[in-house]
mmCIF file of C-alpha atoms and ligand atoms in Angstrom:
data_model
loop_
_atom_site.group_PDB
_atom_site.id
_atom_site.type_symbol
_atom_site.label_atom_id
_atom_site.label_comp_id
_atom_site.label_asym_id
_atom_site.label_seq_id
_atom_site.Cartn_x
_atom_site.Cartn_y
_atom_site.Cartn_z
ATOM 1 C CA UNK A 1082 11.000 -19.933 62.732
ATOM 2 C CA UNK A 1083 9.127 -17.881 59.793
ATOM 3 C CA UNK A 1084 6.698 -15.718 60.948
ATOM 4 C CA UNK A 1085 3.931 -17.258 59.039
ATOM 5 C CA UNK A 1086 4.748 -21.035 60.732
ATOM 6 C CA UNK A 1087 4.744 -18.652 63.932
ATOM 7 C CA UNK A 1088 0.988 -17.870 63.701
ATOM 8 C CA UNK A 1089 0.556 -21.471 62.264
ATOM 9 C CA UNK A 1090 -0.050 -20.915 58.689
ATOM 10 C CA UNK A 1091 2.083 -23.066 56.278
ATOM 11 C CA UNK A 1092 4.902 -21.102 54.352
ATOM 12 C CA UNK A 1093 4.168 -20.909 50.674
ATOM 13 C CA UNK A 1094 7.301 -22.497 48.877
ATOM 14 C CA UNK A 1095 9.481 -20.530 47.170
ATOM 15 C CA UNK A 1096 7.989 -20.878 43.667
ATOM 16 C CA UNK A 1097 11.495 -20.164 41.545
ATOM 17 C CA UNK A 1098 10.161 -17.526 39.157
ATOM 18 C CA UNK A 1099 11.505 -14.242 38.619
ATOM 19 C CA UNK A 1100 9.059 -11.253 38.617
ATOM 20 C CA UNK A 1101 9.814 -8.968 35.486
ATOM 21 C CA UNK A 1102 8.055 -5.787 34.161
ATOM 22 C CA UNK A 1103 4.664 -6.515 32.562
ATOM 23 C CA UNK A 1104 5.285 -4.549 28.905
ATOM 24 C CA UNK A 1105 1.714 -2.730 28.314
ATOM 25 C CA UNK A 1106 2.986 -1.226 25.265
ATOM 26 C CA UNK A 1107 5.583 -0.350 22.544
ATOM 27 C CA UNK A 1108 7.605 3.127 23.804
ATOM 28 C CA UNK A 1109 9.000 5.169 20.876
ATOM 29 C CA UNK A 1110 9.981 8.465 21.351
ATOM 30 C CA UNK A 1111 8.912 10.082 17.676
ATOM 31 C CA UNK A 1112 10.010 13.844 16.833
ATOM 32 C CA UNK A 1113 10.575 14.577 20.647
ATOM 33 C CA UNK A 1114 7.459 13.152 22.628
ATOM 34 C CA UNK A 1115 7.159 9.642 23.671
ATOM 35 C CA UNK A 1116 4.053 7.340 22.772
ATOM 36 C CA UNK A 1117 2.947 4.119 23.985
ATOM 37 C CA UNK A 1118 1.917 1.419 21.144
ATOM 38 C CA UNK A 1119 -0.629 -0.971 22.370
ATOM 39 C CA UNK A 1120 -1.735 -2.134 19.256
ATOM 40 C CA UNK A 1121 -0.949 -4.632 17.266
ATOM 41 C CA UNK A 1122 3.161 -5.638 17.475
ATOM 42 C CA UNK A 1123 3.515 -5.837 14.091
ATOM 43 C CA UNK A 1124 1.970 -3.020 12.643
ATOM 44 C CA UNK A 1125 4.211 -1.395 10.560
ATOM 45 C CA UNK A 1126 5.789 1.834 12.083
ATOM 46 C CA UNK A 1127 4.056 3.760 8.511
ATOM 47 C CA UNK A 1128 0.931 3.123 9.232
ATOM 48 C CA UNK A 1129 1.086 4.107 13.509
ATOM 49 C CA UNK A 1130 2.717 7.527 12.099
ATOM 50 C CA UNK A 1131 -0.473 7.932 9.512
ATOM 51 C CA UNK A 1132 -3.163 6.386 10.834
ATOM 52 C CA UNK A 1133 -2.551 6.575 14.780
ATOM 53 C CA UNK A 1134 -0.487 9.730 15.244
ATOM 54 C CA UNK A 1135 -1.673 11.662 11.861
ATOM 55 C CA UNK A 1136 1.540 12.134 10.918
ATOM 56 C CA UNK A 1137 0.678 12.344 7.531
ATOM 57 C CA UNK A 1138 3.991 13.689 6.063
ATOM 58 C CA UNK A 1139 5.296 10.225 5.679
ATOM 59 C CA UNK A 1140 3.962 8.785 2.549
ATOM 60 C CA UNK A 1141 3.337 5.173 0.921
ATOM 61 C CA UNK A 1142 5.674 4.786 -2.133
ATOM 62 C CA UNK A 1143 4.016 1.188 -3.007
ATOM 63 C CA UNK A 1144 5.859 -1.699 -2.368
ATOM 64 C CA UNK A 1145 8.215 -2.122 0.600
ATOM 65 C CA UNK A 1146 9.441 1.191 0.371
ATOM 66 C CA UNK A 1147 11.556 1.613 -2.750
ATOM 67 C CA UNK A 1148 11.311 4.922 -3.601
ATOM 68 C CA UNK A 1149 12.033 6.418 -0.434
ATOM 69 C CA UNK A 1150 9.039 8.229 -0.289
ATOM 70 C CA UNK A 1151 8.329 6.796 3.485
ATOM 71 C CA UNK A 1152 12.051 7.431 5.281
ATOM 72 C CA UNK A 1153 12.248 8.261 8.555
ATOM 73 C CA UNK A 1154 15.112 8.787 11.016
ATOM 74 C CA UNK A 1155 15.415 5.883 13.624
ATOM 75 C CA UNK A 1156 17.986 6.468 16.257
ATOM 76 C CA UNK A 1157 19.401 8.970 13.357
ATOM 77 C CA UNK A 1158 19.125 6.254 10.321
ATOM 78 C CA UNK A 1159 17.489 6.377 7.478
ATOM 79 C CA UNK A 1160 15.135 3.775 7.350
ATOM 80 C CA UNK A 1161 11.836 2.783 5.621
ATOM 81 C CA UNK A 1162 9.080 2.893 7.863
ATOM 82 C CA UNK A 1163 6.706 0.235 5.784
ATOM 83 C CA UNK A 1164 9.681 -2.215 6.253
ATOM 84 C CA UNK A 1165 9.514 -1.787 10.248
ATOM 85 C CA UNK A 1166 6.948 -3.231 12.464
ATOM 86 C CA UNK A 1167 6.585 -1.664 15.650
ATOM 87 C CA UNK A 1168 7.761 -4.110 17.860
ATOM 88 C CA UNK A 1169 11.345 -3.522 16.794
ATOM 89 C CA UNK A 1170 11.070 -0.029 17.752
ATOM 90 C CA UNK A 1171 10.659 -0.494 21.312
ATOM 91 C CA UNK A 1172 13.074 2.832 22.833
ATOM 92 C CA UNK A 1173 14.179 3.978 19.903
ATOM 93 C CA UNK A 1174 13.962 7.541 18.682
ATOM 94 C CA UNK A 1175 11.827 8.447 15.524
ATOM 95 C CA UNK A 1176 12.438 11.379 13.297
ATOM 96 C CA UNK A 1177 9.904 12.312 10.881
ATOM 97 C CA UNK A 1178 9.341 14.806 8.458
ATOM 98 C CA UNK A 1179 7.378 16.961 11.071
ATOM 99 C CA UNK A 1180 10.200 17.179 13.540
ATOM 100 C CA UNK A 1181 12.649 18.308 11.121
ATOM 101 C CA UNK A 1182 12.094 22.268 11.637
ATOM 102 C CA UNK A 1183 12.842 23.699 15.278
ATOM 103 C CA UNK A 1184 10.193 24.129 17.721
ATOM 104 C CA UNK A 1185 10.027 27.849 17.081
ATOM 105 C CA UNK A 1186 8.681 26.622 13.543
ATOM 106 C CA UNK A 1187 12.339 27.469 12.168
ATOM 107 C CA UNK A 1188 12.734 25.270 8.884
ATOM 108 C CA UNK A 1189 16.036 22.696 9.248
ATOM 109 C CA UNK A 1190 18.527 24.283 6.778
ATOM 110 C CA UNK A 1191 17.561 21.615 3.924
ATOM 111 C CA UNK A 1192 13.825 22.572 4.162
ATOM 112 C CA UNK A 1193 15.117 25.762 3.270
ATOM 113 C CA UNK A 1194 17.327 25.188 0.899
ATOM 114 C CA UNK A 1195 14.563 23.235 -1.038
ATOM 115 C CA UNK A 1196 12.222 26.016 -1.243
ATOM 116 C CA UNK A 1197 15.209 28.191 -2.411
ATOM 117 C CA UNK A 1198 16.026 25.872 -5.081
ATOM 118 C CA UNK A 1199 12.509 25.553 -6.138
ATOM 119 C CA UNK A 1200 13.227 21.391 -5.715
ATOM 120 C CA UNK A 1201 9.704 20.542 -5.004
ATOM 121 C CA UNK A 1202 8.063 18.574 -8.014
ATOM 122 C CA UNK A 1203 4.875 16.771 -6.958
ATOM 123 C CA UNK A 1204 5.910 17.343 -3.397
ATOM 124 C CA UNK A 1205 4.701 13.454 -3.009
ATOM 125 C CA UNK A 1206 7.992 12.183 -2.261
ATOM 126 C CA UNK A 1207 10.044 15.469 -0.380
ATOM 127 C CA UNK A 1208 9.684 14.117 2.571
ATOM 128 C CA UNK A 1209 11.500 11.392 2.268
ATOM 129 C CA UNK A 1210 13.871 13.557 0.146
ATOM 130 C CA UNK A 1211 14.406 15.394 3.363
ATOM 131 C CA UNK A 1212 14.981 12.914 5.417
ATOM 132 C CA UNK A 1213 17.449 11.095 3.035
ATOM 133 C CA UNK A 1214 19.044 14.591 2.558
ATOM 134 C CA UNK A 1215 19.590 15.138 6.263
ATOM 135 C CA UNK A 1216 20.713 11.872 6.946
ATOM 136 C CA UNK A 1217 23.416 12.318 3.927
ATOM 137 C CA UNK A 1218 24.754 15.798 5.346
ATOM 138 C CA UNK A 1219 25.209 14.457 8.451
ATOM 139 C CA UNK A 1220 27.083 11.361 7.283
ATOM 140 C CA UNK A 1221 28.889 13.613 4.628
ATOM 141 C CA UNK A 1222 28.642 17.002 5.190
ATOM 142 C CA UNK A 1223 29.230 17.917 1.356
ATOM 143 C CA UNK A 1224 28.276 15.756 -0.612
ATOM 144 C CA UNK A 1225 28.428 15.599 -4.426
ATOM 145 C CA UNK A 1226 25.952 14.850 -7.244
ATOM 146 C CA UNK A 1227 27.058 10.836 -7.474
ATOM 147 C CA UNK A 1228 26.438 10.826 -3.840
ATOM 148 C CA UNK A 1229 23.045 12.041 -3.976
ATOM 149 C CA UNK A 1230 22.006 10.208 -6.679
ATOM 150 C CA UNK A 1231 22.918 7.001 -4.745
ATOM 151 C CA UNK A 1232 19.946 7.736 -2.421
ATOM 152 C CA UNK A 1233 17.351 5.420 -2.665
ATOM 153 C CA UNK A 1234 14.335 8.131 -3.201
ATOM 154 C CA UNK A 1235 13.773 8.603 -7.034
ATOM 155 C CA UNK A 1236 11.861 11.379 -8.944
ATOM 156 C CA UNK A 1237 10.024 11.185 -11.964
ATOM 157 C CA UNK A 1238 8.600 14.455 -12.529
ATOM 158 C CA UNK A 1239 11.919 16.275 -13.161
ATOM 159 C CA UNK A 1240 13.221 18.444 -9.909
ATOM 160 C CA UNK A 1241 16.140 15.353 -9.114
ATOM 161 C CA UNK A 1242 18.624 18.231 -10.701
ATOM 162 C CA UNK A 1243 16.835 20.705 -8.013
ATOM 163 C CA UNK A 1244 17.043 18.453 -5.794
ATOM 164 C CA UNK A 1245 21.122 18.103 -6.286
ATOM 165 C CA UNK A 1246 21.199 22.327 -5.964
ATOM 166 C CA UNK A 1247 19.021 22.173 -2.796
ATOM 167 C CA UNK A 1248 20.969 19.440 -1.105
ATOM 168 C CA UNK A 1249 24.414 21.434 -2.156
ATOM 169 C CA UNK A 1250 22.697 24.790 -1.459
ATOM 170 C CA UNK A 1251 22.491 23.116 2.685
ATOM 171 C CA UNK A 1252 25.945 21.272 2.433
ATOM 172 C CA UNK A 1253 27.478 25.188 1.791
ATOM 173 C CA UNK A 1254 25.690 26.838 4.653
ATOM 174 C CA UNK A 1255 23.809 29.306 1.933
ATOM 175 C CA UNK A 1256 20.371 28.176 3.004
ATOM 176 C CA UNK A 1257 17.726 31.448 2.934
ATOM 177 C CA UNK A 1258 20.244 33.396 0.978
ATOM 178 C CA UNK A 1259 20.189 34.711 -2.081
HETATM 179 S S1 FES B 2284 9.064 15.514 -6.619
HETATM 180 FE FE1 FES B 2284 7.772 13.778 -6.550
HETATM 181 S S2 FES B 2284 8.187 12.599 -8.365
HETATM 182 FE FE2 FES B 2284 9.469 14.334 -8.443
#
């Protein structure tokens, strides 16, 4: 006999549903640390970096993210961050602009290797040069001009040459040096 029917209170039935987690949030882990999102699901990861975290080195390049002006590294991709709502970014990990240096405040080799170069035009859209630029290296650690020029991040004020150097200048280990 059930201990309940033993003290003479009726056994609840068994009701058939399975318990699962109650989600109160959206967990990214972004440059390191992890965040909750309990906003809205589909805000668009952009606009949590900006507007939430203050992670202004992302930037807007208009439209659904053309220009590449608002790459970030998700799980290591590049990807547009006005293009992804939040609630597809539930674990992953989240590169931006600001966790590209070391913690020490060391600039990633790239970083470097665009001050070096002198690749920094408006200085709008080098983050997302960056992050394109790391991404590239990794998948091809020397890569030449046709390759870079494939990425989706234009520039219209003139450095995309610099740019090439800077991205070359990385590739060949001669970042800092003369
Ligand atoms: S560096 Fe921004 S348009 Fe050229």
């Amino acid at each position: 006999m059930a201990p309940a029917q033993a003290h003479g209170i009726p056994a609840v039935p068994e009701s058939g549903i399975t318990p699962v987690a109650v989600r109160s949030g959206i967990a990214v882990e972004i440059n390191g640390e992890r965040f909750v999102h309990t906003g809205d699901p589909q805000m668009p990861l952009l606009w949590y970096l900006r507007d939430v975290l203050w992670l202004t080195g992302t930037k807007y390049g208009g439209g659904h993210g053309e220009n590449g002006a608002d790459l970030v590294l998700v799980d290591g991709k590049p990807v547009s961050a006005i293009g992804q709502p939040m609630n597809r970014l539930a674990d992953k990990r989240i590169t931006t602009v600001e966790g590209l240096a070391a913690k020490d405040g060391t600039l990633h080799p790239l970083q470097q290797a665009f001050i070096d170069e002198d690749a920094i035009g408006c200085g709008y859209c080098t983050p997302g040069w960056l992050i394109a630029g790391v991404a590239l290296l990794k998948r091809k650690p020397h890569p030449d001009d046709g390759d870079i020029d494939q990425l989706p991040n234009s520039c219209r004020c003139g450095v995309q040459t610099r740019v090439r150097a800077a991205i070359k200048r990385a590739a060949a280990g001669k970042a800092g040096q003369a």
